[in-house]
């Protein structure tokens, strides 16, 4: 295969809401570029892009898929991504390695919540974008509404290059206001007839052409001057202005297509080849030092692995972008993460599962590697002394489930596979929770985790079960209380003796040092000798104040008392959950010259603490999350009432171009399977993000339930 130079390359991600037609569009692109001779269909499970069994079973994309084609002497690397928000990882990692994206909009729906979510990622990643208004052949296609939506989302930046003459079932023509021609197709789509704009379209076409000329001129001072002098720009000048506008994200050109009928695809590809930015036209990927790496074939080799997949007969396949330098088979590179050497033994250009072997590749290109030892997603391979790239950052996961192997003997194997799944898909996060005694899997939604389970079962032949994940409760107290405990044991020879007097109280930052207390009508005065503040690994603090006067307990026993208290903090007196935010003042006690030892004081500390804790207004605390729901106005009422049933506190509402944004604080315990419910009450049109906020006391009736459940658990364990 030919070695493509940076100026012959275009790397483009296909993004768009679920079902907007990316995979179908990719299929037509592959057909138009001559990669395939027959177009497959998502429904017939034979597209180039959706080639994994799980994708065919679900008739939707689950993974990002790298495709390539040659069109007008340019190599276009196209990455088809899944639209469902569950699989957003594939979108973000693809955007990280491509210079631009084509956003597909389903013209029967206009801008969807999925479009909005993707748009947020696009703007935070500052990616240039083309817009493909798709499915214009559908009965319910509505270009005007779609355009209104686009204008309200992107304002004047969304600029028409094409508009459909007859959207709907008879769709077969678009007017192109850059070329000032009409493109017309036969029933099979494909190669259009390019004809003069008919008289009845002329006024509209002229008007839109002028808008396009002005938008193009706005991106360059020279073009602006020319425009003022001449009153117009020629096609090349317009292209130049449009290119600059696209790169600056001040212009998002609108194309009109039907992926399914292969209409408008060829022209859009032509535009991608001529105008969309290539790897030398935008700043290169930024390395860990924050430097943009120049796309230079003679520069030092630096490549970044953005995706790993396990494929039949091949094993692990790593997809990478060569950011700088030229690589040939046999070259040794360094894996910055693992420190070891990796030999590039086999390199491919890929189009779904079809691969073409390469012996050389030049900066700016995207390809696949096999037979590497320890390189995974997010790793960089470089020459010596070359800075690697930072890992791609993904949105926080919002769905959790506990997982276990159906066959207990396979737990270890499951652990290994889960770690591997995380390496392949870093948006799956595995937590071995000592606290909850569960393996918790965090992902982006039920479908995301189900597809993981499917792979465990079908590819790795291990059956697993999802369980409700436990909630990491915390325990604390709400008032000061006092307790004494005497540990005394006399058995044969030497005995055990330790007595501890303490006051426990709720801790909060900035509270004054302990002085006097009145508890049960009795006064206590503290003389502070020393304070130990412990930041707890599970959040919050334990503060240990030594107020012991007159050497009632030797300093050598203090660590043992502390240890006893800490043991109880780790297994709270109410439900066995971690305790937090407590101040303990030890102010008195007794020793025995012979029988006192560490174990005695540890036990005395532990029991005194437990007793005081139980009487100090103990409270179970639960994690509260801030959630932000994005929902079309029509479903707002249902989403609200569902949230109210989840003990949510609504914190705010606002409108965002046709959608409502709702912020709320919701206990984690009420968010189990929320993404599934939200999806079903909004017909899949709403989404949300969640972020830990704070621990707050559970309501009284909830506390009673939890206490009962713990009692039962203890009884069963006995
Ligand atoms: N009539 C018509 N149907 C289309 C068109 N494009 C896609 N479809 C249909 O819309 C459905 C979704 O198409 P896909 O290509 O799978 O959409 P996608 O954007 O890849 O979907 P995800 O991968 O789930 O995000 C399929 O049933 C397609 O046949 C089109 O241009 N016209
Ligand atoms: Mg798809």
XYZ file of C-alpha atoms and ligand atoms in Angstrom:
751
model
C 0.000 0.000 0.000
C 1.084 3.540 -0.753
C 2.748 5.565 2.021
C 0.666 8.705 2.501
C 2.339 11.998 3.373
C 0.806 14.299 6.005
C -0.710 16.608 3.372
C -2.461 13.605 1.816
C -4.188 12.611 5.052
C -7.510 13.531 6.664
C -8.550 12.015 9.978
C -12.238 12.369 10.703
C -14.466 11.053 13.500
C -18.101 10.340 12.708
C -20.189 11.387 15.682
C -23.885 11.891 16.250
C -26.762 10.875 18.488
C -27.714 7.188 18.616
C -29.331 5.998 15.415
C -28.644 9.201 13.481
C -27.066 7.074 10.767
C -23.280 7.140 11.232
C -22.653 3.491 10.462
C -24.908 3.644 7.404
C -23.136 6.797 6.261
C -19.750 5.147 6.784
C -20.951 2.262 4.630
C -21.825 4.621 1.771
C -18.479 6.376 2.170
C -16.644 3.049 1.870
C -18.740 2.238 -1.186
C -18.156 5.588 -2.869
C -14.426 5.292 -2.259
C -14.417 1.816 -3.792
C -13.461 -0.114 -0.642
C -16.591 -2.269 -0.973
C -18.597 -3.133 -4.037
C -21.913 -3.614 -2.279
C -23.389 -1.586 0.541
C -24.407 -3.515 3.627
C -27.121 -2.509 6.076
C -27.230 -2.285 9.832
C -30.419 -4.390 9.813
C -28.789 -7.045 7.631
C -25.855 -7.166 10.069
C -23.345 -6.850 7.265
C -21.857 -3.349 7.512
C -18.100 -2.860 7.435
C -18.201 -0.902 10.648
C -20.504 -2.852 13.010
C -18.624 -6.141 12.673
C -18.612 -7.374 16.255
C -21.301 -9.948 17.095
C -22.639 -7.815 19.921
C -23.109 -4.910 17.521
C -24.897 -7.101 15.042
C -27.090 -8.563 17.717
C -28.057 -5.114 18.990
C -28.078 -3.413 15.579
C -26.108 -0.519 16.944
C -22.469 0.418 17.320
C -20.810 -0.476 20.604
C -17.159 0.210 19.753
C -15.461 2.890 17.735
C -14.344 1.433 14.411
C -11.430 2.654 12.337
C -12.008 2.664 8.580
C -9.899 4.059 5.807
C -10.348 4.814 2.165
C -8.617 6.641 -0.627
C -10.587 9.392 -2.270
C -9.209 11.913 -4.799
C -5.644 10.882 -3.877
C -6.191 11.505 -0.185
C -6.286 8.848 2.484
C -9.265 9.441 4.698
C -9.145 7.707 8.070
C -12.688 7.627 9.319
C -13.663 6.521 12.810
C -17.296 5.498 13.205
C -18.323 5.923 16.835
C -21.283 4.674 18.863
C -24.010 7.258 19.508
C -25.309 5.811 22.748
C -23.909 7.790 25.664
C -22.970 4.510 27.396
C -20.114 4.187 24.917
C -18.880 7.771 25.027
C -15.359 6.506 25.732
C -15.001 5.472 22.087
C -16.063 8.937 20.974
C -13.643 10.834 23.161
C -10.637 8.688 22.367
C -11.390 8.999 18.628
C -11.766 12.755 18.811
C -8.393 12.896 20.553
C -6.620 11.521 17.463
C -8.586 13.112 14.613
C -8.400 16.658 13.325
C -12.100 17.045 12.676
C -15.475 15.381 13.071
C -18.622 15.006 11.019
C -21.682 15.342 13.220
C -24.693 13.510 11.834
C -28.115 14.921 12.610
C -31.218 12.835 12.027
C -33.438 15.225 10.063
C -36.590 13.568 11.377
C -35.581 14.570 14.893
C -33.359 17.626 14.613
C -30.914 18.356 17.426
C -31.284 15.641 20.082
C -30.014 15.371 23.646
C -27.313 13.095 22.247
C -26.268 15.890 19.880
C -26.061 18.294 22.797
C -23.918 15.969 24.878
C -21.547 15.394 21.985
C -21.454 19.070 21.295
C -20.225 19.703 24.811
C -17.365 17.247 24.291
C -16.577 18.822 20.930
C -16.323 22.271 22.359
C -14.286 21.217 25.378
C -11.902 19.405 23.003
C -12.006 22.333 20.576
C -12.631 20.108 17.544
C -13.446 21.442 14.087
C -16.747 20.066 12.810
C -18.821 19.513 9.697
C -22.532 18.861 9.999
C -24.286 16.179 7.931
C -28.055 16.529 8.043
C -28.954 12.909 7.381
C -31.922 10.669 6.579
C -33.421 13.347 4.330
C -35.202 10.576 2.404
C -37.368 9.745 5.421
C -41.054 10.507 5.325
C -40.792 12.729 8.408
C -37.584 14.528 7.417
C -37.887 18.167 8.434
C -34.987 20.289 7.244
C -36.465 23.584 8.462
C -36.848 22.383 12.020
C -33.399 20.804 11.970
C -31.951 24.065 10.713
C -33.765 26.061 13.401
C -32.372 23.698 16.039
C -28.864 24.019 14.610
C -29.130 27.807 14.549
C -30.256 27.902 18.135
C -27.383 25.629 19.171
C -24.616 27.145 17.037
C -26.095 30.554 16.148
C -24.558 32.052 13.002
C -21.739 29.494 13.010
C -23.886 26.795 11.396
C -23.748 27.816 7.741
C -25.538 26.159 4.855
C -23.387 24.717 2.073
C -26.320 22.653 0.856
C -30.064 22.579 1.330
C -32.486 19.862 0.187
C -34.874 20.683 -2.631
C -37.378 17.998 -1.701
C -36.761 16.418 1.711
C -39.068 13.467 2.387
C -39.855 10.228 0.629
C -39.147 11.700 -2.829
C -35.801 13.212 -1.795
C -33.370 13.250 -4.709
C -31.797 16.714 -4.980
C -29.803 19.307 -3.069
C -28.690 22.777 -4.015
C -25.023 23.397 -3.275
C -24.464 27.089 -2.590
C -20.660 26.775 -2.634
C -20.601 25.242 -6.127
C -23.832 27.045 -7.097
C -25.112 23.862 -8.723
C -27.903 21.416 -8.069
C -26.993 17.770 -7.389
C -29.597 15.268 -8.443
C -29.687 11.492 -8.001
C -31.443 8.552 -9.517
C -33.199 6.034 -7.279
C -29.924 4.229 -6.494
C -28.090 7.373 -5.374
C -24.358 7.304 -6.055
C -23.091 9.466 -8.862
C -25.202 12.618 -9.173
C -26.128 14.683 -12.158
C -24.767 18.157 -11.581
C -27.126 20.680 -13.135
C -27.830 24.407 -13.107
C -29.925 25.663 -10.260
C -33.541 25.787 -11.463
C -35.211 29.189 -11.665
C -37.547 28.556 -8.729
C -34.545 27.917 -6.450
C -32.393 30.751 -7.742
C -33.359 33.473 -5.235
C -32.934 31.235 -2.215
C -29.646 29.863 -3.553
C -28.290 33.379 -4.200
C -29.247 34.529 -0.750
C -27.596 31.533 0.931
C -24.558 31.872 -1.316
C -24.095 35.453 -0.146
C -24.358 34.403 3.470
C -21.736 31.712 2.833
C -19.399 34.176 1.086
C -19.662 36.565 3.991
C -19.107 33.815 6.562
C -16.058 32.627 4.613
C -14.636 36.154 4.328
C -15.025 36.805 8.050
C -12.246 34.360 8.843
C -9.434 36.181 7.068
C -8.552 39.857 6.792
C -7.337 39.609 3.196
C -10.487 37.818 2.153
C -12.533 40.450 3.927
C -10.763 43.190 1.976
C -11.234 41.305 -1.267
C -14.875 40.820 -0.456
C -15.357 44.558 0.107
C -13.520 45.416 -3.091
C -15.084 42.808 -5.378
C -18.405 42.228 -3.645
C -17.796 38.484 -3.804
C -15.160 35.720 -3.619
C -14.309 32.984 -6.090
C -14.653 29.303 -5.175
C -11.021 28.860 -4.112
C -11.092 31.957 -1.953
C -14.313 30.760 -0.364
C -12.767 27.365 0.352
C -9.814 29.040 1.999
C -12.098 31.144 4.207
C -14.298 28.174 5.041
C -11.254 26.074 5.961
C -10.043 28.780 8.321
C -13.522 29.118 9.808
C -13.765 25.375 10.357
C -10.361 25.245 12.038
C -11.256 28.178 14.308
C -14.644 26.581 15.096
C -16.331 29.764 13.928
C -17.959 27.960 10.994
C -19.757 24.620 10.916
C -20.707 23.888 7.299
C -23.998 22.061 6.753
C -24.244 19.220 4.218
C -27.403 17.381 3.235
C -27.313 13.625 2.760
C -29.065 10.320 2.840
C -26.591 7.711 4.025
C -29.018 4.923 3.290
C -29.700 5.991 -0.309
C -26.124 7.098 -0.887
C -27.090 10.631 -1.822
C -24.726 13.527 -1.200
C -21.916 11.296 0.069
C -19.515 11.744 -2.819
C -19.761 15.531 -2.689
C -19.253 15.591 1.079
C -16.161 13.377 0.722
C -14.819 15.690 -1.930
C -15.230 18.586 0.507
C -13.524 16.614 3.302
C -10.592 15.946 0.961
C -10.315 19.555 -0.200
C -11.290 21.618 2.812
C -11.418 19.717 6.118
C -8.212 20.250 8.109
C -5.511 17.579 7.901
C -2.836 16.773 10.499
C -0.522 19.600 9.425
C -3.222 22.255 9.521
C -4.163 22.152 13.184
C -1.883 22.038 16.240
C -0.662 18.485 16.877
C -1.503 16.346 19.902
C -0.171 17.820 23.118
C 2.445 15.817 25.067
C 2.722 15.554 28.856
C 4.776 18.726 28.893
C 1.912 20.616 27.261
C 3.766 21.010 23.949
C 1.851 20.495 20.688
C 3.858 17.882 18.759
C 4.417 18.893 15.140
C 3.287 16.398 12.500
C 6.711 15.901 10.950
C 7.715 12.719 9.083
C 11.387 13.404 9.831
C 10.736 14.206 13.502
C 11.312 11.852 16.424
C 8.883 8.954 16.541
C 5.941 9.386 18.901
C 2.744 7.379 18.619
C -0.308 7.166 20.817
C -2.538 4.112 21.298
C -6.150 5.258 21.548
C -7.984 1.941 21.400
C -7.465 -1.760 22.035
C -9.705 -4.566 20.923
C -9.531 -8.322 21.062
C -10.216 -9.816 17.665
C -10.663 -13.305 16.412
C -7.474 -15.018 15.195
C -5.382 -11.956 15.969
C -5.673 -11.392 19.696
C -5.111 -7.894 20.918
C -5.163 -5.211 18.238
C -3.924 -1.730 19.153
C -5.132 1.269 17.205
C -2.763 4.179 17.138
C -2.024 7.562 15.693
C 1.500 8.248 14.562
C 1.852 11.816 15.773
C 5.424 12.385 14.645
C 8.197 10.600 12.737
C 8.177 7.683 10.304
C 7.930 4.048 11.389
C 8.986 0.928 9.596
C 8.498 -2.696 10.481
C 11.116 -3.899 12.910
C 11.718 -0.615 14.699
C 12.098 -0.738 18.493
C 10.259 1.844 20.549
C 9.893 2.550 24.248
C 6.658 2.168 26.153
C 6.786 5.176 28.425
C 4.288 3.716 30.854
C 5.974 0.363 31.372
C 9.510 1.421 30.593
C 10.100 -1.599 28.341
C 10.967 -1.931 24.669
C 8.373 -2.853 22.063
C 9.173 -4.003 18.558
C 6.815 -2.894 15.799
C 6.531 -6.206 14.003
C 3.250 -5.916 12.120
C 1.442 -2.763 11.087
C -1.881 -2.415 9.315
C -4.210 0.069 7.731
C -7.695 -1.039 8.764
C -11.238 -0.859 7.527
C -13.278 -2.636 10.164
C -12.050 -6.206 10.262
C -10.291 -5.872 6.912
C -6.626 -5.091 7.190
C -3.921 -4.152 4.731
C -0.350 -4.774 5.820
C 1.968 -1.771 5.878
C 5.737 -1.722 5.886
C 6.054 1.988 6.513
C 3.904 4.737 7.948
C 4.357 8.483 8.128
C 3.343 11.076 10.751
C -0.335 12.010 10.792
C -1.648 8.569 9.850
C -3.760 6.130 11.845
C -3.268 2.366 11.864
C -3.229 -0.811 13.910
C -0.505 -2.892 15.559
C -0.510 -6.487 16.704
C 1.808 -8.714 18.709
C 2.931 -6.101 21.210
C 3.862 -7.284 24.672
C 2.545 -4.860 27.198
C 1.200 -1.841 25.349
C -2.417 -0.896 25.975
C -4.916 1.919 25.422
C -3.604 5.321 26.499
C 0.054 4.275 26.254
C 2.605 6.071 24.096
C 5.441 4.429 22.175
C 8.331 6.726 21.400
C 11.974 6.953 20.522
C 14.360 7.452 23.422
C 14.034 10.764 25.287
C 10.745 11.729 23.639
C 7.917 12.897 25.877
C 4.813 10.668 25.841
C 1.197 11.854 25.579
C -1.112 12.223 28.541
C -3.941 9.736 28.966
C -7.285 10.720 27.486
C -9.687 11.925 30.168
C -13.215 10.524 30.183
C -16.370 11.764 31.893
C -16.994 10.263 35.337
C -18.868 6.923 35.210
C -22.508 7.076 36.275
C -23.609 3.506 36.653
C -22.436 0.946 39.189
C -23.118 -2.708 39.780
C -21.528 -5.434 41.856
C -20.296 -8.418 39.890
C -19.408 -11.978 40.818
C -18.546 -15.133 38.975
C -21.395 -17.657 38.971
C -18.821 -20.292 39.761
C -16.921 -19.198 42.865
C -13.803 -21.012 41.701
C -13.552 -18.554 38.818
C -13.326 -15.404 40.971
C -9.618 -15.046 40.336
C -10.006 -15.457 36.596
C -12.807 -12.894 36.690
C -10.509 -10.441 38.464
C -7.872 -10.828 35.762
C -10.405 -10.403 32.971
C -11.938 -7.342 34.580
C -8.531 -5.700 34.770
C -8.024 -6.497 31.131
C -11.417 -5.024 30.239
C -10.427 -1.817 31.969
C -7.225 -1.717 29.978
C -9.213 -2.098 26.774
C -11.954 0.299 27.769
C -10.756 2.754 30.401
C -14.322 3.987 30.952
C -14.969 0.702 32.777
C -13.586 1.142 36.278
C -13.128 -1.811 38.593
C -13.165 -1.287 42.332
C -12.322 -4.101 44.719
C -14.142 -2.713 47.731
C -12.806 -4.021 50.992
C -15.424 -1.964 52.732
C -18.423 -3.364 50.851
C -16.855 -6.793 50.295
C -17.928 -6.594 46.662
C -16.317 -6.063 43.283
C -17.972 -2.912 42.001
C -17.909 -2.181 38.274
C -18.429 1.439 37.282
C -19.511 2.271 33.750
C -21.659 4.641 31.769
C -24.957 2.758 31.776
C -26.687 -0.592 31.963
C -26.035 -1.286 28.313
C -22.342 -0.562 28.779
C -22.030 -3.078 31.616
C -24.265 -5.600 29.888
C -22.029 -5.502 26.848
C -19.090 -6.208 29.163
C -20.965 -9.159 30.663
C -21.816 -10.358 27.168
C -18.138 -10.331 26.234
C -17.158 -12.130 29.430
C -19.643 -14.844 28.590
C -19.248 -15.116 24.815
C -15.571 -14.342 24.295
C -13.967 -15.370 27.578
C -16.480 -18.084 28.499
C -17.030 -17.008 32.065
C -20.541 -16.593 33.412
C -21.099 -13.719 35.786
C -23.904 -12.238 37.773
C -24.680 -8.613 38.561
C -25.836 -7.835 42.088
C -27.127 -4.661 43.650
C -24.087 -2.753 44.769
C -23.963 -1.951 48.462
C -23.860 1.646 49.576
C -20.759 2.945 51.353
C -22.555 4.336 54.403
C -20.726 6.231 57.108
C -21.484 6.617 60.812
C -21.076 9.634 62.983
C -22.479 11.252 66.122
C -24.490 14.405 66.694
C -23.795 15.354 70.329
C -21.201 14.995 73.058
C -21.366 11.990 75.358
C -19.251 10.456 78.044
C -18.334 6.865 78.897
C -15.979 4.933 81.196
C -14.854 1.406 80.619
C -12.864 -0.823 82.838
C -11.276 -3.904 81.320
C -10.294 -6.342 84.050
C -9.443 -9.997 83.797
C -7.871 -12.211 86.353
C -6.962 -15.638 85.167
C -4.298 -17.578 86.969
C -1.000 -15.685 86.726
C -0.820 -12.129 85.475
C -4.116 -10.358 84.856
C -5.290 -7.647 82.499
C -6.289 -4.198 83.640
C -7.082 -0.923 81.899
C -9.616 1.780 82.538
C -10.414 4.641 80.219
C -12.706 7.657 80.628
C -13.604 9.582 77.532
C -15.906 12.131 75.943
C -16.830 11.793 72.289
C -18.336 14.603 70.238
C -18.946 15.477 66.579
C -15.888 16.973 64.886
C -15.995 19.818 62.438
C -13.182 21.903 61.001
C -12.318 25.007 63.002
C -14.073 23.901 66.220
C -12.564 25.320 69.439
C -10.316 23.195 71.637
C -12.241 21.174 74.250
C -12.850 22.981 77.565
C -15.960 22.238 79.628
C -18.878 19.877 79.085
C -22.137 19.296 80.909
C -23.366 15.756 80.243
C -26.295 14.246 82.180
C -26.080 17.073 84.709
C -22.402 16.421 85.415
C -19.624 18.924 84.634
C -16.354 17.892 83.003
C -13.349 20.155 82.502
C -10.629 19.285 80.028
C -6.952 20.190 80.257
C -5.565 19.630 76.800
C -2.073 18.038 76.734
C -1.894 17.178 73.083
C -3.972 16.664 69.941
C -3.598 14.061 67.175
C -5.566 14.677 64.020
C -6.083 11.704 61.691
C -7.367 12.139 58.167
C -9.250 8.910 57.520
C -8.702 6.957 54.304
C -12.505 6.734 53.860
C -13.035 10.478 54.272
C -13.497 12.717 57.296
C -11.372 12.844 60.460
C -10.753 11.309 63.841
C -9.280 13.713 66.370
C -7.734 12.278 69.486
C -7.243 14.739 72.356
C -5.112 13.803 75.297
C -6.538 15.490 78.444
C -5.184 13.000 80.968
C -4.081 14.663 84.169
C -1.712 13.467 86.842
C -0.402 10.509 84.854
C -3.598 8.476 85.361
C -2.639 6.490 82.255
C 0.974 6.187 81.141
C 1.826 7.773 77.786
C 3.056 4.352 76.573
C -0.566 3.092 76.601
C -1.980 5.963 74.567
C -1.265 4.370 71.171
C -3.096 1.219 72.297
C -6.184 3.222 73.299
C -6.033 4.982 69.959
C -5.780 1.617 68.192
C -8.869 0.323 69.988
C -10.837 3.389 68.956
C -9.616 3.155 65.389
C -10.734 -0.472 65.154
C -14.237 0.594 66.073
C -14.062 3.495 63.611
C -13.365 0.946 60.891
C -16.373 -1.072 61.866
C -18.872 1.464 63.150
C -21.064 0.513 66.120
C -24.348 0.979 64.199
C -24.018 -0.956 60.955
C -20.371 -1.886 60.684
C -19.730 0.999 58.235
C -16.780 3.343 58.574
C -17.210 6.089 61.197
C -15.975 9.631 60.590
C -15.747 13.164 61.931
C -15.408 12.426 65.628
C -13.349 14.028 68.373
C -12.407 11.890 71.368
C -11.089 13.416 74.583
C -9.484 10.907 76.961
C -9.438 12.678 80.296
C -8.992 10.009 82.960
C -8.503 6.338 83.666
C -6.638 3.903 85.867
C -3.613 1.650 85.608
C -2.438 -1.321 87.577
C 1.256 -1.559 88.368
C 1.458 -5.208 87.253
C -1.608 -6.101 85.177
C -1.846 -3.143 82.813
C -0.676 -3.822 79.303
C -1.388 -2.695 75.753
C -4.135 -5.178 75.008
C -6.051 -4.105 78.131
C -5.999 -0.470 77.091
C -6.853 -1.288 73.527
C -9.972 -3.110 74.674
C -10.875 -0.431 77.222
C -10.526 2.252 74.518
C -12.599 0.258 72.083
C -15.494 -0.462 74.444
C -15.559 3.002 76.017
C -15.703 4.452 72.518
C -18.439 2.092 71.375
C -20.582 2.843 74.432
C -20.149 6.604 74.211
C -20.782 6.524 70.474
C -24.110 4.735 70.810
C -25.396 7.382 73.217
C -24.028 10.396 71.375
C -26.956 10.714 68.949
C -25.412 8.324 66.410
C -26.364 8.800 62.791
C -25.922 6.824 59.623
C -24.671 9.039 56.810
C -25.168 8.306 53.132
C -23.369 9.553 50.024
C -25.232 12.270 48.153
C -24.549 12.939 44.491
C -25.090 16.047 42.416
C -26.834 15.020 39.249
C -27.537 17.075 36.175
C -30.257 15.794 33.846
C -30.612 17.014 30.278
C -34.125 16.305 29.025
C -36.488 17.493 26.270
C -39.181 19.764 27.746
C -41.963 17.248 27.050
C -40.487 14.697 29.481
C -39.567 17.178 32.200
C -42.667 16.463 34.332
C -42.064 12.700 34.349
C -38.394 13.103 35.135
C -39.246 15.443 38.008
C -41.800 13.163 39.596
C -39.476 10.169 39.251
C -36.727 12.147 41.002
C -39.059 13.135 43.805
C -39.675 9.454 44.454
C -35.894 9.116 44.867
C -35.618 11.552 47.795
C -34.064 14.130 45.450
C -33.657 17.790 46.330
C -34.108 19.823 43.169
C -31.374 22.443 43.102
C -32.118 24.264 39.867
C -33.626 24.274 36.397
C -32.680 26.090 33.242
C -33.326 25.895 29.508
C -30.657 25.126 26.933
C -31.692 25.447 23.284
C -34.899 23.462 23.426
C -33.841 21.250 26.338
C -34.268 21.540 30.045
C -31.383 21.164 32.435
C -32.287 19.972 35.875
C -29.850 19.858 38.795
C -30.586 17.858 41.910
C -28.968 16.299 44.944
C -29.854 12.616 45.191
C -28.742 9.870 47.614
C -26.657 7.202 45.875
C -28.943 4.562 47.390
C -31.761 5.915 45.210
C -29.750 6.044 42.004
C -29.562 2.325 41.397
C -30.260 1.760 37.664
C -31.191 5.409 37.240
C -29.793 5.563 33.717
C -32.106 2.738 32.668
C -35.185 4.343 34.212
C -34.363 7.757 32.803
C -33.914 6.267 29.395
C -37.257 4.458 29.566
C -39.279 7.444 30.817
C -37.809 9.742 28.171
C -37.815 7.277 25.258
C -34.033 7.377 25.340
C -33.867 11.126 24.792
C -32.542 12.243 28.186
C -29.171 11.876 29.817
C -27.417 12.844 33.004
C -24.094 13.215 34.737
C -23.364 12.538 38.390
C -20.677 13.610 40.775
C -20.122 12.892 44.472
C -21.127 15.821 46.628
C -21.154 14.990 50.355
C -22.246 12.660 53.109
C -25.564 13.524 54.760
C -27.598 11.830 57.509
C -30.166 9.320 56.283
C -33.822 10.032 57.244
C -34.972 8.458 60.549
C -37.113 5.724 58.954
C -34.242 4.808 56.651
C -31.904 4.568 59.649
C -34.305 2.207 61.418
C -34.434 -0.013 58.338
C -30.652 -0.110 58.042
C -30.183 -0.892 61.743
C -32.635 -3.778 61.491
C -30.949 -5.119 58.396
C -27.557 -5.035 60.151
C -28.925 -6.807 63.219
C -30.280 -9.511 60.965
C -26.976 -9.787 59.179
C -25.165 -10.231 62.510
C -27.643 -12.863 63.659
C -27.226 -14.786 60.434
C -23.461 -14.609 60.729
C -23.535 -16.120 64.236
N -34.282 6.050 5.582
C -33.073 6.160 6.082
N -32.709 5.392 7.111
C -31.468 5.524 7.592
C -30.530 6.443 7.076
N -29.380 6.338 7.764
C -29.595 5.392 8.692
N -30.826 4.901 8.609
C -31.432 3.862 9.455
O -31.388 4.315 10.776
C -31.038 3.271 11.679
C -29.789 3.618 12.428
O -28.714 3.690 11.522
P -27.201 3.480 11.953
O -26.379 3.714 10.757
O -27.034 2.231 12.698
O -27.081 4.696 12.945
P -25.840 5.011 13.914
O -25.783 6.478 14.021
O -24.637 4.307 13.456
O -26.376 4.381 15.266
P -25.497 4.043 16.613
O -24.335 3.287 16.175
O -26.433 3.278 17.480
O -25.177 5.350 17.208
C -30.899 2.046 10.823
O -32.113 1.367 10.851
C -30.614 2.590 9.442
O -31.033 1.745 8.408
C -30.950 7.253 5.970
O -30.227 8.079 5.453
N -32.224 7.063 5.537
Mg -23.394 3.003 14.409
